[in-house]
Amino acid sequence: MSSNINNKITGIGQILRKDWQLYLLLAPMVIWFIVFLYTPMAGLQIAFKDFSLFKGIYGSTWVGFEHFQTLFNDELFIRSIGNTFLISLYSLVFAFPMPIILALMFNELHHAMFKKTAQTIAYLPHFISVVIVAGMVVSFLSPTTGIVNLVLDYFGFEKTYFLTNPDYFRPIFIGSTMWKEAGFESIVYLAAIAGVNPSLYESARVDGASRWQQIWRITLPSILPTIIIMLIIRIGNLVEVGFEYIILLYQPATFETSDVISTFIYRVGLQGSQYDIATAAGLFNAVIAFILVYSANRISRKLSSSSLW
Amino acid sequence: MNSANVTLSVSNVSLKKVYKRYGSTEIVKGIDLEIGAHEFVVLVGPSGCGKSTTLRMIAGLEEISDGTVSIGERVVNKIPPKDRDVAMVFQNYALYPHLSVAENIAFGLKLRKTPKDRVKAAVDEASSILSLDPYLERKPSDLSGGQRQRVAMGRAIVRHPKVFLFDEPLSNLDAKLRTQMRAEIKRLHKRLQVTTVYVTHDQVEAMTLADRIVIMRDGKIEQIGTPMDVFLHPANTFVASFIGSPPMNLLDGKIRKSDGKVAIELNDGCIVPVPHKDGMSFTDGQEVRVGFRPEDLDVVVNDQNHTAPMNCSVDLVEPLGSEALLHLQIAGQSAVAKTTSHGRSSDMSGIANTTQVFGNLKHLHIFDRASEQSIY
Ligand SMILES: Nc1ncnc2c1ncn2[C@@H]1O[C@H](COP(=O)(O)OP(=O)(O)O)[C@@H](O)[C@H]1O
Ligand SMILES: [Mg+2]
C-alpha cells in the first residue's frame, strides 16, 4: 500500500522533472489564483459569523445561518434575485444570439474593403469604457437635450425620462450592452467559421445548396460546439450581470427592476458596512453560479458531446 | 428502383479555348478538350499545372476567364454548379462531420426535396454498391480513409449526375488502399457508365483508369490519347519522361548521316543506328535526344538485328525481385535500365560490373532537342 503511494509520488516527481519548463510557465497563474482567489476564500467564513472589525475574521463569533435567514426574509434581496434572473434570461434570449447572427452576416460579405470596415465599426464599441457608454446612454436619453427625446418631440410624441422609468431599464441595459459587445463577441464565431473546411461549401454547392442552405446545414452545425461552449460560459456568468454598468445606470427610481444581487451586496456591504451579510449574499451568488455552470456542462455533454470539462 | 442497370442520361463535356486568369497570372492557357459521353478521361500532370482549376471550371466552382465550357448541348459558363448536374468527389472527402454516413449520402437529394422513400432507396442502393451497409449510422470521424472516400463517392452517385468529377480522390490513402480503390472506381464506371473527368498527379492511376489521358503542363495540354498511345508514342520529351515508371531515359546526341544511313552519335562517341522509317527526315548535325525506356535497355542482347551497344558504368543496383533496376552513367548522363538478366538470383555482381548496355532499336524514340517534339 505504502509502496503504491511511494510509486505515485516518484511518478509525479518524474512528470514534473520531465516537463518542468511547462510547469514553470504555469506557476505564475497558479500563484495568482492562490493569492487572489483561494486565500481570500478563508474570509468567506464571516458569512457564518457575527463579524466585527475589531475582533477580525478569526476572532468573531459563529452565528450559523443567521445571515442567510436575514437575507431570505429581506424582500429587497429576494427582489434582487428576481431581477438578476430576469436580466440574465432576457440577455440570454436577445443578446446571446446577436454575435452569432453578426458573424454569419460578416461571413456573407465578400467585398474585402466593405467587410473590414463593417467589422471594425462593429468591434469599436467594445473598446469604449462602460463609464463612457453609460454617459452616452444618459445623455442620449436625457429628457431635455437627449437626441431620442428630441426626435420623439419632433414627431409629436411626449418626452419621457427613460432612465427613471423601471419599465425601460431592462431594454436599455440589454440593448446598450448588445451594441457594445455583440461585434466583439462575434470574433469568436468568425474564428470558428473560418475553421470550417472550405471544400464542405464547395461540395454543398455542387450538390445544390443555396447560400441559405449552406448557412443552415453547414456553417451552423459546424460552429455548434463553439456556440455551446460560449453558452455554458454565459450561463455560468448568469448571476454576474454587468455590475459596474448597472451601478452607473440605475437610480433609486428604477431599483424595482434594476437592483441585482451584486448591486445589493455592494450597497449593503460597502455602503452599509454589513460585511457579514454581504458576504453571505456573495456566497449564495457563487453557489448558484457554480450549480449553473455545472448543470449546463452536464446537459451539454449529454446532448451534444461538447463540454468545457 | 434498380437504376444501376438502367442507362443513365449522361453528357459529353466540351472545353473550347478555356482560360483561367488570377489578375495578370494565367493559370490555364487555352485548353481545348472534347470528352465523349460515357468516357473516362484523366487529367494528369505535375502539381500546380492547373488540373484542379480546369476541373473546378467544369464544376462551376471557378469562374471561366475566357472560352466556353459546355455540358451536353448547353454552354454552362454562367450556370451555377447546382444547375450543371455534375457531382464532384474531393481529395479530402469533404464529408459533413456532423452528419451520419447515411445523411451524408442523402445530403444532395434532401436539398432537392426528394421524397423520403426515394431518398432511402437511393441511399440503400449506393451503400450496397459501395459496401457501406454496416457503417450507415456512423459519423465520418469513425471511418477509415478508404471508407470515407467511398461515402464521398456514394454521395456523388445517388444524385445520378450527368458527369462525375474527381479531384485526386485517392491521394490521401496509403498505397495498398489506393490500388484497391482504383479498381473500385473503375468497376463503378463500368457499371454506371457516367462520363467522368478524373484529376491526378499519379501517372499509374492515369494509365490504369483512363479511356483517354490528357497530359498537362503549365496550364497547357501536352498530349491527349489512350494510355498505350501516350506510352508508345509520346509527343514530346515532357510526356516521355512523365508517363512510365521509371521514366524514359533521354540521352543527348547528334545526327550523323552517311551513305544514306542515319545514326546518332552520343557525347562519348558511341553510335546508335537509326533503323529506316518511312517519312523520317533529319539534317546532319541536328541536336537530338535519344529515348530508351528502362525496359528497352538491357545488359544482354535480346535481338541481334535491332540493338545499339552503349558504354556505361553502373552506379547502383536496386533489386526488385524478378526485375532489377540498374542506375547507369551513359556518355556522362544518368540512365536507368530495367533488367531480368540477374535470373532471380541474389548475386548481383554480374550485372553490377557490366560496362555495356544494349538499347532495343525497335522501341527507339528521337526528340528534337530545341523543340522537345518527337521526330521519329
Ligand atoms: N485563387 C488563386 N489565386 C491565385 N493563384 C491560384 C489560385 N488558385 C490556384 N492558383 C494557382 O494556380 C496554379 C494551378 O493550381 P491547381 O489547378 O490547383 O494545380 P493542380 O494541377 O496541382 O491541381 C497553382 O500554381 C496555384 O498556385
Ligand atoms: Mg490539384
PDB file of C-alpha atoms and ligand atoms in Angstrom, chain B residues 48 51-53 91 167-168 199, ligand 2:
ATOM      1  CA  GLY B  48       0.399  23.124 -59.923  1.00  0.00           C
ATOM      2  CA  LYS B  51      -5.613  20.336 -63.408  1.00  0.00           C
ATOM      3  CA  SER B  52      -7.796  21.164 -60.412  1.00  0.00           C
ATOM      4  CA  THR B  53      -8.500  24.608 -61.773  1.00  0.00           C
ATOM      5  CA  GLN B  91      -9.361  14.861 -52.274  1.00  0.00           C
ATOM      6  CA  ASP B 167     -10.107  15.687 -57.862  1.00  0.00           C
ATOM      7  CA  GLU B 168      -7.242  13.461 -56.672  1.00  0.00           C
ATOM      8  CA  VAL B 199      -7.678  14.563 -61.932  1.00  0.00           C
TER       9      VAL B 199
HETATM   10 MG    MG C   2      -4.985  19.867 -57.574  1.00  0.00          MG
END
